[in-house]
PDB file of C-alpha atoms in Angstrom:
ATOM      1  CA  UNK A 195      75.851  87.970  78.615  1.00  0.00           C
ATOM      2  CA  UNK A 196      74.873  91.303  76.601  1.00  0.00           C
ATOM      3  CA  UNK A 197      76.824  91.357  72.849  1.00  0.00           C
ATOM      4  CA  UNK A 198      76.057  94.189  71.885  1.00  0.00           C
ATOM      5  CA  UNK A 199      78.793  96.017  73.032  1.00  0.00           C
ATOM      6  CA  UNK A 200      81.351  93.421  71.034  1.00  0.00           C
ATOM      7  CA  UNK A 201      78.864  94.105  67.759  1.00  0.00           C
ATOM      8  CA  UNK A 202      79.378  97.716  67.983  1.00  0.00           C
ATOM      9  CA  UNK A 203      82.731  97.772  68.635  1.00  0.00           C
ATOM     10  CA  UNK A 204      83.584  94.808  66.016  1.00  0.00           C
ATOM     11  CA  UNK A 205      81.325  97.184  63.240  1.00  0.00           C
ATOM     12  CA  UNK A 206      83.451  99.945  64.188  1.00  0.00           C
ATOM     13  CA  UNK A 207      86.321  98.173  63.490  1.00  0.00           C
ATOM     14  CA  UNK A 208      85.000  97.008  60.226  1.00  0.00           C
ATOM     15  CA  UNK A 209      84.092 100.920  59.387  1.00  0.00           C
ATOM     16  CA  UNK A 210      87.926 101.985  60.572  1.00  0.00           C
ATOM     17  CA  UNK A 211      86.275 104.514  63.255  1.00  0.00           C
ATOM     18  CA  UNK A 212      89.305 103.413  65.247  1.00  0.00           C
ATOM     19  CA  UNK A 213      88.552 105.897  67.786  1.00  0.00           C
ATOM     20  CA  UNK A 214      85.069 104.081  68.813  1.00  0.00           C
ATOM     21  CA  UNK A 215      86.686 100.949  68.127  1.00  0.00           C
ATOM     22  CA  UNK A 216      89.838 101.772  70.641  1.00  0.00           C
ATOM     23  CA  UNK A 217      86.990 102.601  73.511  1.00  0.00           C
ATOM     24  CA  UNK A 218      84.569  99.663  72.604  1.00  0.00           C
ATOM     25  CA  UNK A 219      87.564  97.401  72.691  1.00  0.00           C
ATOM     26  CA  UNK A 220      88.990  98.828  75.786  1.00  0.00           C
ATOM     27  CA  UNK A 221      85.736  98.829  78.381  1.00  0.00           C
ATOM     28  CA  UNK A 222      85.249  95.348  76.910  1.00  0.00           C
ATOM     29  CA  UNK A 223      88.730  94.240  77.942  1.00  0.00           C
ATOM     30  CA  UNK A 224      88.877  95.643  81.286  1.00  0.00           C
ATOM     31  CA  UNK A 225      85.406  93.520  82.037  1.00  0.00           C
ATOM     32  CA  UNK A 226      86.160  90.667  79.885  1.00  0.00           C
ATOM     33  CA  UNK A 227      90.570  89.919  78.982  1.00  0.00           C
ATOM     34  CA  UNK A 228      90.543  87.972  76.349  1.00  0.00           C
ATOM     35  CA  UNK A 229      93.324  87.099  73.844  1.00  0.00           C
ATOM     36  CA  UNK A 230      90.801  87.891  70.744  1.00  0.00           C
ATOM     37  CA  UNK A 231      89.697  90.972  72.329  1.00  0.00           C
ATOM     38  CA  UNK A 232      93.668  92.354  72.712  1.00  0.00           C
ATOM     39  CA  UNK A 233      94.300  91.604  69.372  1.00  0.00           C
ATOM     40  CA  UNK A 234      91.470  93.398  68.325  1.00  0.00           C
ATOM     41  CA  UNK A 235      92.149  96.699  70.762  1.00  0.00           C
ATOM     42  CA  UNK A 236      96.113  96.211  69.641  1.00  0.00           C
ATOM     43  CA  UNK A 237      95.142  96.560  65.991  1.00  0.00           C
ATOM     44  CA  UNK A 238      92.791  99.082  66.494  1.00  0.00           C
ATOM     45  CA  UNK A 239      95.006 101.432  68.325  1.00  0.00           C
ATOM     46  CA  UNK A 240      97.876 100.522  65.528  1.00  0.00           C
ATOM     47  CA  UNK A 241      95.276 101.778  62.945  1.00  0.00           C
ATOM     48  CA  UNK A 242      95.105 105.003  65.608  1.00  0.00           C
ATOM     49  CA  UNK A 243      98.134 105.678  64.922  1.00  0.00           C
ATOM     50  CA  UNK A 244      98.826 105.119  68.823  1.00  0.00           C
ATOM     51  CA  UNK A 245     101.373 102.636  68.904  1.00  0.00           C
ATOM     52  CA  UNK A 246     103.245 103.209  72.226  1.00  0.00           C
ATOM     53  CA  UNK A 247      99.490 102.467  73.722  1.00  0.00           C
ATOM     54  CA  UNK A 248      99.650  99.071  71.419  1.00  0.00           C
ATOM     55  CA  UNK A 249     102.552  98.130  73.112  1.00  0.00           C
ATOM     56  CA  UNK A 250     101.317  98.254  76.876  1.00  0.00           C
ATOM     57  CA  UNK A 251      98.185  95.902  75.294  1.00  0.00           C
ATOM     58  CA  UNK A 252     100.299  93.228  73.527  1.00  0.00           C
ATOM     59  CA  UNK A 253     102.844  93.166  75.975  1.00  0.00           C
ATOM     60  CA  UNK A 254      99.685  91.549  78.483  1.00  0.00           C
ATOM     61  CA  UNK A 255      99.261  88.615  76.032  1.00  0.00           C
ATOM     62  CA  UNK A 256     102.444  88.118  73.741  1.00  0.00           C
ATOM     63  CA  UNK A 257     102.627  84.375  74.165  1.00  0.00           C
ATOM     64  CA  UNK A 258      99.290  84.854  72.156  1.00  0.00           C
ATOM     65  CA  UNK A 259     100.751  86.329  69.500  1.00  0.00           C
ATOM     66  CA  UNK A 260     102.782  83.108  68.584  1.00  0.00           C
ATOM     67  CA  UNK A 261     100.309  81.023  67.331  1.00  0.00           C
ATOM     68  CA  UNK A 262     100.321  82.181  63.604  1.00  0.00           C
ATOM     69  CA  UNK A 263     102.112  84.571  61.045  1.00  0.00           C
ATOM     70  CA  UNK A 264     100.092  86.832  60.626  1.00  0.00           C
ATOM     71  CA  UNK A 265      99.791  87.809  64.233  1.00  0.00           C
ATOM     72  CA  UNK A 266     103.724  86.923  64.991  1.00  0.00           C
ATOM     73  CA  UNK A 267     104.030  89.799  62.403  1.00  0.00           C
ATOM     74  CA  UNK A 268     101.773  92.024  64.214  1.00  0.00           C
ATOM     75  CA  UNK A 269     103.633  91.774  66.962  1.00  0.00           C
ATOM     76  CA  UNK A 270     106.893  92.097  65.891  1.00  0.00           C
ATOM     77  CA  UNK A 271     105.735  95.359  64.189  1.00  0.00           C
ATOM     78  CA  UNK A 272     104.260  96.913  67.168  1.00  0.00           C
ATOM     79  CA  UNK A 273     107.899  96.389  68.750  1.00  0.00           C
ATOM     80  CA  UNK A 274     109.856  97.555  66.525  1.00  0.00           C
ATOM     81  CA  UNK A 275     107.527 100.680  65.779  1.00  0.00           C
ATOM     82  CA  UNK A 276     108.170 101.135  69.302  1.00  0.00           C
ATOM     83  CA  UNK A 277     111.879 100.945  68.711  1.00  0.00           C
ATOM     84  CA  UNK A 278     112.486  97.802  70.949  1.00  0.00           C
ATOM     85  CA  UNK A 279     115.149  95.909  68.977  1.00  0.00           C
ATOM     86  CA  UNK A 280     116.520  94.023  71.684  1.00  0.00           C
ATOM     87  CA  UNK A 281     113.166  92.599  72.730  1.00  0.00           C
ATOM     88  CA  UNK A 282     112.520  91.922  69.107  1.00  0.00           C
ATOM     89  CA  UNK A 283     115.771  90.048  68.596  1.00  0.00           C
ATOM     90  CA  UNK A 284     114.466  88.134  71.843  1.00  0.00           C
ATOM     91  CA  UNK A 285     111.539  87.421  70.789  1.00  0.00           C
ATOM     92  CA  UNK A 286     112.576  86.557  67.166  1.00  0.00           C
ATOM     93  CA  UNK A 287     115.037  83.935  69.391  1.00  0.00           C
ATOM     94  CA  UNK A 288     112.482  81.671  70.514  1.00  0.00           C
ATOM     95  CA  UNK A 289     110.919  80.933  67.072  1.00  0.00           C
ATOM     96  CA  UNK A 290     111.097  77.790  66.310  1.00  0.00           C
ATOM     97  CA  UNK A 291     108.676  77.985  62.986  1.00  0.00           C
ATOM     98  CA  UNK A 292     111.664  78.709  60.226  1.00  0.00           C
ATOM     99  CA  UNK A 293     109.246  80.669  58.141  1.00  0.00           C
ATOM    100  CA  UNK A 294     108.427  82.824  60.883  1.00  0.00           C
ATOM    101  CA  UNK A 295     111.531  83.167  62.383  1.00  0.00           C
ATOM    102  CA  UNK A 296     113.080  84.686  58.971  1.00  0.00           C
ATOM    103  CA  UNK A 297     110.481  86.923  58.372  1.00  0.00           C
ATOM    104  CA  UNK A 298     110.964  88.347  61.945  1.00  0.00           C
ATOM    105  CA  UNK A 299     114.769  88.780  60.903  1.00  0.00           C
ATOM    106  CA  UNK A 300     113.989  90.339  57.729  1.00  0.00           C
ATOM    107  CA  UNK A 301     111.922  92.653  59.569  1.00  0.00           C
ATOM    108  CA  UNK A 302     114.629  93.287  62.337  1.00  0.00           C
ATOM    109  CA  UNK A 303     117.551  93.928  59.474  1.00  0.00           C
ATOM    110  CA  UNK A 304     115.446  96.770  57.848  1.00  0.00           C
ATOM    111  CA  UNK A 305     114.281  98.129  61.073  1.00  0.00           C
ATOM    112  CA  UNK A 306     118.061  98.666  62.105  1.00  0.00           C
ATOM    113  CA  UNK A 307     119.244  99.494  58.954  1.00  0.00           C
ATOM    114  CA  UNK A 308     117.208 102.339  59.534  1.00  0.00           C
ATOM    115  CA  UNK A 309     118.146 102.861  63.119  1.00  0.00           C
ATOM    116  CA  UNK A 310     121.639 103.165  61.866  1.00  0.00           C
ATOM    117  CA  UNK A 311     120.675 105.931  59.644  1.00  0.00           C
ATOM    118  CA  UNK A 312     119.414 108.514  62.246  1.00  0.00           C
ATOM    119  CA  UNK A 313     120.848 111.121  63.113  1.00  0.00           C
ATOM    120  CA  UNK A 314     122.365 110.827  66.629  1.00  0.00           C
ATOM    121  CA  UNK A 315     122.455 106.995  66.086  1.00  0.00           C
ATOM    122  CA  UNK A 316     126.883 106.979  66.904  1.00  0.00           C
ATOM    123  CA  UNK A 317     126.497 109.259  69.965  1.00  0.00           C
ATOM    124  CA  UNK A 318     123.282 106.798  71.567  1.00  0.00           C
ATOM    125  CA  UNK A 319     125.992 103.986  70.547  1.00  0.00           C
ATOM    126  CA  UNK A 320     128.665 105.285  72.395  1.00  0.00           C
ATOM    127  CA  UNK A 321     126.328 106.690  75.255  1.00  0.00           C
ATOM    128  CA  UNK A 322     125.613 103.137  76.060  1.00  0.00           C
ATOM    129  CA  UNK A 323     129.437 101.363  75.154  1.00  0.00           C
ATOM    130  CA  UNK A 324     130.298 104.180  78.197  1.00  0.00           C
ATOM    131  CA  UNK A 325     127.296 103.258  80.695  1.00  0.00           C
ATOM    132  CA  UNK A 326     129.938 103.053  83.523  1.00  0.00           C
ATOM    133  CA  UNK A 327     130.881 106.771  83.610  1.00  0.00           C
ATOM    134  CA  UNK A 328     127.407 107.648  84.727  1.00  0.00           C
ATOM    135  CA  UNK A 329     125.698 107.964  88.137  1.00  0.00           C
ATOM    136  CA  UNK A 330     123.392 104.566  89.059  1.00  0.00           C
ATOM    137  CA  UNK A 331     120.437 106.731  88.015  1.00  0.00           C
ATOM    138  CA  UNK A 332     122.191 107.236  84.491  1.00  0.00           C
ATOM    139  CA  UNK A 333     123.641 103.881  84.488  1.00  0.00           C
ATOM    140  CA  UNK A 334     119.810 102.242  84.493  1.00  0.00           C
ATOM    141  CA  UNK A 335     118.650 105.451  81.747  1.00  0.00           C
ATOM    142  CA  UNK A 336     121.459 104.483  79.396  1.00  0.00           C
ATOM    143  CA  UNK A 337     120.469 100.731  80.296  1.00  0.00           C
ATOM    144  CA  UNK A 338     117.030 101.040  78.876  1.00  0.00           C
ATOM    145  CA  UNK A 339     117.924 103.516  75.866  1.00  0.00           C
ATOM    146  CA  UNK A 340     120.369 100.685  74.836  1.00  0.00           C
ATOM    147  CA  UNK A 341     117.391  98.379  74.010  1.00  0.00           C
ATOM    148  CA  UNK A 342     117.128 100.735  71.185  1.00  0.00           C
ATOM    149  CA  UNK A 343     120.834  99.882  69.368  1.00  0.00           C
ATOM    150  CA  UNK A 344     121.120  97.093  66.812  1.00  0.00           C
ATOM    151  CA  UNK A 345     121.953  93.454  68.340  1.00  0.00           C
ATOM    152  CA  UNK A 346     125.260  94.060  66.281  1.00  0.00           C
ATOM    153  CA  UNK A 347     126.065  97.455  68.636  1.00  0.00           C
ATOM    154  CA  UNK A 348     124.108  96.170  71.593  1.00  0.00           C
ATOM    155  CA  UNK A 349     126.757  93.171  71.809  1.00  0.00           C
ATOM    156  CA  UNK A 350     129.796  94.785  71.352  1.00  0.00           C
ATOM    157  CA  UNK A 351     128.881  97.377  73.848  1.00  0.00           C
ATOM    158  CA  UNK A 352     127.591  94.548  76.145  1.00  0.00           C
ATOM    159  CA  UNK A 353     130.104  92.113  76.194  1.00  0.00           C
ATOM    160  CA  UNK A 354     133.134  95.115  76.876  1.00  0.00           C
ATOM    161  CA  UNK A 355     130.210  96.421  80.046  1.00  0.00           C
ATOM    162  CA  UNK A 356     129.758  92.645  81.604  1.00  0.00           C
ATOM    163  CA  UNK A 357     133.502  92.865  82.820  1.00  0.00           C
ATOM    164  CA  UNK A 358     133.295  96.743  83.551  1.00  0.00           C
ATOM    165  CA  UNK A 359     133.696  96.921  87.540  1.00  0.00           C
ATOM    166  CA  UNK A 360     132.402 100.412  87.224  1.00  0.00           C
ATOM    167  CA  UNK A 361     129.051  99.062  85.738  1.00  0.00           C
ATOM    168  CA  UNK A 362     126.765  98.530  88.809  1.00  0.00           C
ATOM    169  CA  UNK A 363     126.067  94.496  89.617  1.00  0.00           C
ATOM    170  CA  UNK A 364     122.370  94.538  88.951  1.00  0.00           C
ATOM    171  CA  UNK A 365     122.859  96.123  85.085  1.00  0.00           C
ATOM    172  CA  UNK A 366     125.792  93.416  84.532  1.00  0.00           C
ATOM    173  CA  UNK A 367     123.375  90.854  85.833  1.00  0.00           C
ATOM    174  CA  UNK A 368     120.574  92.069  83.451  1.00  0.00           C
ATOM    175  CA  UNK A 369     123.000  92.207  80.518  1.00  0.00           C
ATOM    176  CA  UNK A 370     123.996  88.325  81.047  1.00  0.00           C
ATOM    177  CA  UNK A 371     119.957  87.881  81.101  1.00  0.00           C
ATOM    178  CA  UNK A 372     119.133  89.567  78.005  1.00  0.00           C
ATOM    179  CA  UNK A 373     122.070  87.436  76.339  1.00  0.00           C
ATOM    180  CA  UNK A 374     120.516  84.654  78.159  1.00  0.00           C
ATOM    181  CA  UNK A 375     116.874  85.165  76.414  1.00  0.00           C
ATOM    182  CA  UNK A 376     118.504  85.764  72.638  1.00  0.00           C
ATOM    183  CA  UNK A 377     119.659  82.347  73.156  1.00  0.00           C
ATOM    184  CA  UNK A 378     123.065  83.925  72.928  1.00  0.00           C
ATOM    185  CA  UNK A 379     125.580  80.671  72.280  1.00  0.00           C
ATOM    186  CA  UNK A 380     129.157  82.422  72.407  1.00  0.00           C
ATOM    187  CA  UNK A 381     131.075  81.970  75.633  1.00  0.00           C
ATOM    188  CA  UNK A 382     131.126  85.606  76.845  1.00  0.00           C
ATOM    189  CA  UNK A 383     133.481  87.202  79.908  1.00  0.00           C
ATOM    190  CA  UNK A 384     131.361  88.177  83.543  1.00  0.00           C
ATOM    191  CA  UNK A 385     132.189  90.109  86.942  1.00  0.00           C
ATOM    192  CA  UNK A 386     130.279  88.431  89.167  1.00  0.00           C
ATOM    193  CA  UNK A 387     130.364  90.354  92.937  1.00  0.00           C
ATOM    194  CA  UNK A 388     133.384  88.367  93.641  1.00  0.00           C
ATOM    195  CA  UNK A 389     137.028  86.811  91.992  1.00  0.00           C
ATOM    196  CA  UNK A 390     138.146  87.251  88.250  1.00  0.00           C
ATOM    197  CA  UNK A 391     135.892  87.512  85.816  1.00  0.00           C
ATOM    198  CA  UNK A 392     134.443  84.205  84.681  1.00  0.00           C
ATOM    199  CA  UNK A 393     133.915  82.448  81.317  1.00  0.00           C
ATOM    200  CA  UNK A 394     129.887  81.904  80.244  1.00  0.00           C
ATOM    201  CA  UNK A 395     127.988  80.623  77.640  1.00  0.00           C
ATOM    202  CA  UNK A 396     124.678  82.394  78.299  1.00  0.00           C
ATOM    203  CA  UNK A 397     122.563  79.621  75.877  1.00  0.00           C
ATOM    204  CA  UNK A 398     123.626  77.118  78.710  1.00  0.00           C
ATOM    205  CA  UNK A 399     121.874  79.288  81.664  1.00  0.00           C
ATOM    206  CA  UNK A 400     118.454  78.747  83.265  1.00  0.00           C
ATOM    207  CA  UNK A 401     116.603  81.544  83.039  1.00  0.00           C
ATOM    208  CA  UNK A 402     116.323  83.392  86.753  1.00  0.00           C
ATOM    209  CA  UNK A 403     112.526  82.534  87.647  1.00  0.00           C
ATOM    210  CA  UNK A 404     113.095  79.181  86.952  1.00  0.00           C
ATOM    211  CA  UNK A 405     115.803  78.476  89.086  1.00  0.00           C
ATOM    212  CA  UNK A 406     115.520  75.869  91.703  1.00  0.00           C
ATOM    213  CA  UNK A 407     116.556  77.828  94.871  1.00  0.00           C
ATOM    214  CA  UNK A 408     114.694  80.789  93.463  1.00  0.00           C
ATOM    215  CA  UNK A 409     111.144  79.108  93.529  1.00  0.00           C
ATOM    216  CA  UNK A 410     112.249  77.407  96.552  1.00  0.00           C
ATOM    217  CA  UNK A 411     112.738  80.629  98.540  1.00  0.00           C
ATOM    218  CA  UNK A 412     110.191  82.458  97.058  1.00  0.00           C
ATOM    219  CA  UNK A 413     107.952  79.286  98.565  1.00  0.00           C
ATOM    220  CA  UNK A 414     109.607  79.125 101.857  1.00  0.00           C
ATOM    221  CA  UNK A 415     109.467  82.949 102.507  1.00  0.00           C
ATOM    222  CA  UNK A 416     105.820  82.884 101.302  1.00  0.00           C
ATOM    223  CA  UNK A 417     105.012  80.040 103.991  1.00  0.00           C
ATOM    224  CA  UNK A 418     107.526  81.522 106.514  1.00  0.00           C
ATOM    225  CA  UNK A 419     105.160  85.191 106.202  1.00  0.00           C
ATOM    226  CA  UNK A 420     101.904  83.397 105.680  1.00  0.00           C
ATOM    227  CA  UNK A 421     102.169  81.446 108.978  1.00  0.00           C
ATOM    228  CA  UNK A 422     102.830  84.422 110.606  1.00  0.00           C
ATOM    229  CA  UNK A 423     100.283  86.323 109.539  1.00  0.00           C
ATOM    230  CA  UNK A 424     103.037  89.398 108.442  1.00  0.00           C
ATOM    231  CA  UNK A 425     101.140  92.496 107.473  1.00  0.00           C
ATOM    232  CA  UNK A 426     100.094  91.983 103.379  1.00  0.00           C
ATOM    233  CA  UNK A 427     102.579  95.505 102.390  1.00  0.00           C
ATOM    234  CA  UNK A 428     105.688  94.478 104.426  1.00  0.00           C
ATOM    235  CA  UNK A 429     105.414  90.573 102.947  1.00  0.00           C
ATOM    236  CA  UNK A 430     105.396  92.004  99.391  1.00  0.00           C
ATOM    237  CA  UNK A 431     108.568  94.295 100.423  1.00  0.00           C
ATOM    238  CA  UNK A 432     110.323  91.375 101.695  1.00  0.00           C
ATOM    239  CA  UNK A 433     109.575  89.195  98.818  1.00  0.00           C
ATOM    240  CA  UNK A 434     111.167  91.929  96.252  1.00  0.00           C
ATOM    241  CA  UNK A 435     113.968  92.324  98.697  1.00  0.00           C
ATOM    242  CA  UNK A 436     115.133  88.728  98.332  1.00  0.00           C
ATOM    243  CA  UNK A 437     114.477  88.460  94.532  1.00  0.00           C
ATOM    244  CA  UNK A 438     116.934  91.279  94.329  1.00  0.00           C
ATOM    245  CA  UNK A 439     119.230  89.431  96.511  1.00  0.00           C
ATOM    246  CA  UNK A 440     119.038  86.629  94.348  1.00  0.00           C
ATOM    247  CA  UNK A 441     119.259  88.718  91.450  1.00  0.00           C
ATOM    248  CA  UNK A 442     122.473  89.899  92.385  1.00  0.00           C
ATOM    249  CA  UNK A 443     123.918  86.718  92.760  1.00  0.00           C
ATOM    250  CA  UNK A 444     122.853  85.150  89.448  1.00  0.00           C
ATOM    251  CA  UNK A 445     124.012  83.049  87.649  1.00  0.00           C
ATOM    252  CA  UNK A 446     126.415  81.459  90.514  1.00  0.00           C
ATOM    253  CA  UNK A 447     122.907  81.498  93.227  1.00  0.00           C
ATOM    254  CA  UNK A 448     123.998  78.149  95.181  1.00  0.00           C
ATOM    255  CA  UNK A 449     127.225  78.731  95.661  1.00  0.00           C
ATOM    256  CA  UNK A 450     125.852  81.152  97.954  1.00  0.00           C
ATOM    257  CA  UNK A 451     122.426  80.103  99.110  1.00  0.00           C
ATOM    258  CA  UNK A 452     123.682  76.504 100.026  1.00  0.00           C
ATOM    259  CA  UNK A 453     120.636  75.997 102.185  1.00  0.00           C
ATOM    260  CA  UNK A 454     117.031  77.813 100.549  1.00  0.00           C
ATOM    261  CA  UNK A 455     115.734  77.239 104.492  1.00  0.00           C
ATOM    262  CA  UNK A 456     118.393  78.779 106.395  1.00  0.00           C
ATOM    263  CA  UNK A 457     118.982  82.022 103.963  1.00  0.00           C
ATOM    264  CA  UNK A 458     115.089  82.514 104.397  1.00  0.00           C
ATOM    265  CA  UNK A 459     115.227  82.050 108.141  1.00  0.00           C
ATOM    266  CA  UNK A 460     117.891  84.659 107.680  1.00  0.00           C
ATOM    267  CA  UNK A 461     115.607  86.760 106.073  1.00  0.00           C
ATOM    268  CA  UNK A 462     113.124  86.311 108.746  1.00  0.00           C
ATOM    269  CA  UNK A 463     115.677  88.109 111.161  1.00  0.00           C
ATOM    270  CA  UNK A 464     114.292  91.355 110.503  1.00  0.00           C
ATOM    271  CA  UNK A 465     110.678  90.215 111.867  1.00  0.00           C
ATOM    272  CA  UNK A 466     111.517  88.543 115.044  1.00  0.00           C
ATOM    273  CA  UNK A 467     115.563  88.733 115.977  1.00  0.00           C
ATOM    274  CA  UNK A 468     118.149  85.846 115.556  1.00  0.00           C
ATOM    275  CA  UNK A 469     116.842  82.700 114.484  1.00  0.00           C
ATOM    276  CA  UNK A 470     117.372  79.978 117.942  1.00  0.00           C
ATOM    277  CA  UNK A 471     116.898  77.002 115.442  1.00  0.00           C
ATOM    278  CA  UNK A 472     119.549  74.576 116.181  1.00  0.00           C
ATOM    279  CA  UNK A 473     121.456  72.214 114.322  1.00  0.00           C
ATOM    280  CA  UNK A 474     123.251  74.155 111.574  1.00  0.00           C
ATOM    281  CA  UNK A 475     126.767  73.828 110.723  1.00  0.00           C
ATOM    282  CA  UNK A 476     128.203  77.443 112.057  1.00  0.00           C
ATOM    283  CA  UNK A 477     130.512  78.270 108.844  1.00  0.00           C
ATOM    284  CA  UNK A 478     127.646  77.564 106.442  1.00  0.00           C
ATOM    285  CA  UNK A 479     125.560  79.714 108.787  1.00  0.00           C
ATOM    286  CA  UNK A 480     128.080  82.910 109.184  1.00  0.00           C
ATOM    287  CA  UNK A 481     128.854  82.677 105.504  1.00  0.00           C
ATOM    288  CA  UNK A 482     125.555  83.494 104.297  1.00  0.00           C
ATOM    289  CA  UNK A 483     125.170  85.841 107.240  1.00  0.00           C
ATOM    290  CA  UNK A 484     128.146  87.668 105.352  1.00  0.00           C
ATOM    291  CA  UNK A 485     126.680  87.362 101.924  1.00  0.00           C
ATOM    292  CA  UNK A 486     123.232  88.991 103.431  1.00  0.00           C
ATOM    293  CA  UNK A 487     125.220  91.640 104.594  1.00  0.00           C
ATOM    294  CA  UNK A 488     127.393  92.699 101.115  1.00  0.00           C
ATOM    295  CA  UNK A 489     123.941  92.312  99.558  1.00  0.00           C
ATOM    296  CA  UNK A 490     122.547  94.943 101.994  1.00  0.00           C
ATOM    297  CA  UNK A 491     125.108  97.487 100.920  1.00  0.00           C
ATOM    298  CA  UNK A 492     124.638  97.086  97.342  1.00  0.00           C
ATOM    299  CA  UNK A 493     121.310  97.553  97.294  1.00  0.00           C
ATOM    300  CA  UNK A 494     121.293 100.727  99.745  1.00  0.00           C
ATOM    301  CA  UNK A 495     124.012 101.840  97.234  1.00  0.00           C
ATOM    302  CA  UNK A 496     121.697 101.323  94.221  1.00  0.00           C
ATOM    303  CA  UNK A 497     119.220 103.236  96.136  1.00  0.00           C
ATOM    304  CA  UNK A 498     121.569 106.219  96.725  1.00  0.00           C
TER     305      UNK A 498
END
């Protein structure tokens, strides 16, 4: 294996020519990902002054920014100079070194001290408490620009938006996520698709991907497309489809999908016609049948 191109771009780094160090750094890591050699483009592009392009890089390795101060700092200060205080309050959420964990805080309270000082700060506030009156397009825009608020804001705009039946399902189920990855351990109010709004305590939720029926549908459906040798592109499409589906129903998944193998034989429909397997009780069956078919319309309606 040929060094020199790490030398050069490691005695770039050491003269701050950031530029030569940002393309050293870069043709090395697109050859050779490693965790030292995105820490080293990361910094060097902070350095650039490019720190939008510092984001995209630490974003690929952030677990591997958790393994000491100093780069748990870096990190949080390439989010925050990318104005990501939600993620920031995330990430400062799973800390379990004290030290580190108030140092992130400290950092968070001064970065949105000074979020609350800019101008235009009340109107993105109330842009984002009044997501609902906007089209789905403007309802996901207002979604992402509310990353931006203070956790303070964010959650008083969130919690009055999680019971909002104007709010589209899929925001209201990404709102109860976010809470769910800040740890968030107040009982909060949710409109799930169906019934009054129910009483959660996000803390107490397993995270989506790591749901049981998830991982077992995203196996069966893999299986399901593999043995049939389904074309590569429409496998992939079917795949999103159903994490979408199951999206939608979080957090109250099995109370719908009662049976992971029927729901993706359901899903299979589209490929060969009605399932003939025998042997499943007809309510469970028609029930799911009528879940599948609500879930079609609100995802051709968030395609609209």
């Amino acid at each position: 294996m040929d060094d020199r191109p790490l030398a050069q771009a490691n005695q770039a780094f050491k003269d701050g020519d950031w530029q030569t160090a940002v393309q050293r750094y870069e043709a090395i890591y697109q050859t050779r990902p490693s965790a030292k050699i995105n820490h080293l483009l990361a910094r060097s592009l902070m350095s650039l002054g490019d720190a939008a392009y510092a984001f995209e890089v630490v974003l690929q390795a952030p677990d591997s920014y958790l393994s000491d101060a100093d780069h748990f700092q870096f990190l949080m200060t390439v989010v925050l100079e990318n104005d990501q205080l939600l993620m920031a309050n995330q990430i400062a959420a799973t800390v379990t070194n004290s030290a580190m964990k108030q140092a992130a805080n400290q950092q968070i309270n001064m970065a949105e001290q000074h979020h609350r000082q800019q101008v235009g700060f009340q109107a993105a506030y109330q842009a984002f408490y009044q997501l609902a009156t906007e089209s789905i397009a403007g309802q996901r825009e207002r979604y992402e620009r509310g990353k931006q608020l203070p956790l303070k804001e964010w959650l008083t705009a969130t919690q009055h938006l999680l019971v909002d039946p104007f709010v589209t399902p899929i925001i209201r189920v990404t709102l109860l996520q976010d809470l769910q990855k800040l740890r968030f351990d107040k009982p909060v109010r949710f409109q799930w698709l169906i019934g009054e709004p129910r009483e959660i305590v996000p803390s107490q939720l397993t995270d989506f991907d790591e749901q049981p029926t998830v991982r077992q549908v995203q196996e069966r459906l893999l299986e399901t497309l593999s043995r049939r040798g389904t074309d590569p592109g429409l496998s992939v499409a079917l795949l999103e489809g159903e994490m979408v589906n199951l999206t939608l129903l979080y957090p109250f998944i099995d109370d719908v999908v009662t049976s992971p193998e029927r729901w993706v034989a359901a899903a299979s429909q589209s490929l060969d016609g009605p399932s003939k397997t025998p042997g499943w009780p007809k309510a469970e069956d028609e029930s799911m049948t009528a879940w599948r078919q609500k879930l079609a319309a609100l995802t051709q309606a968030m395609q609209s």
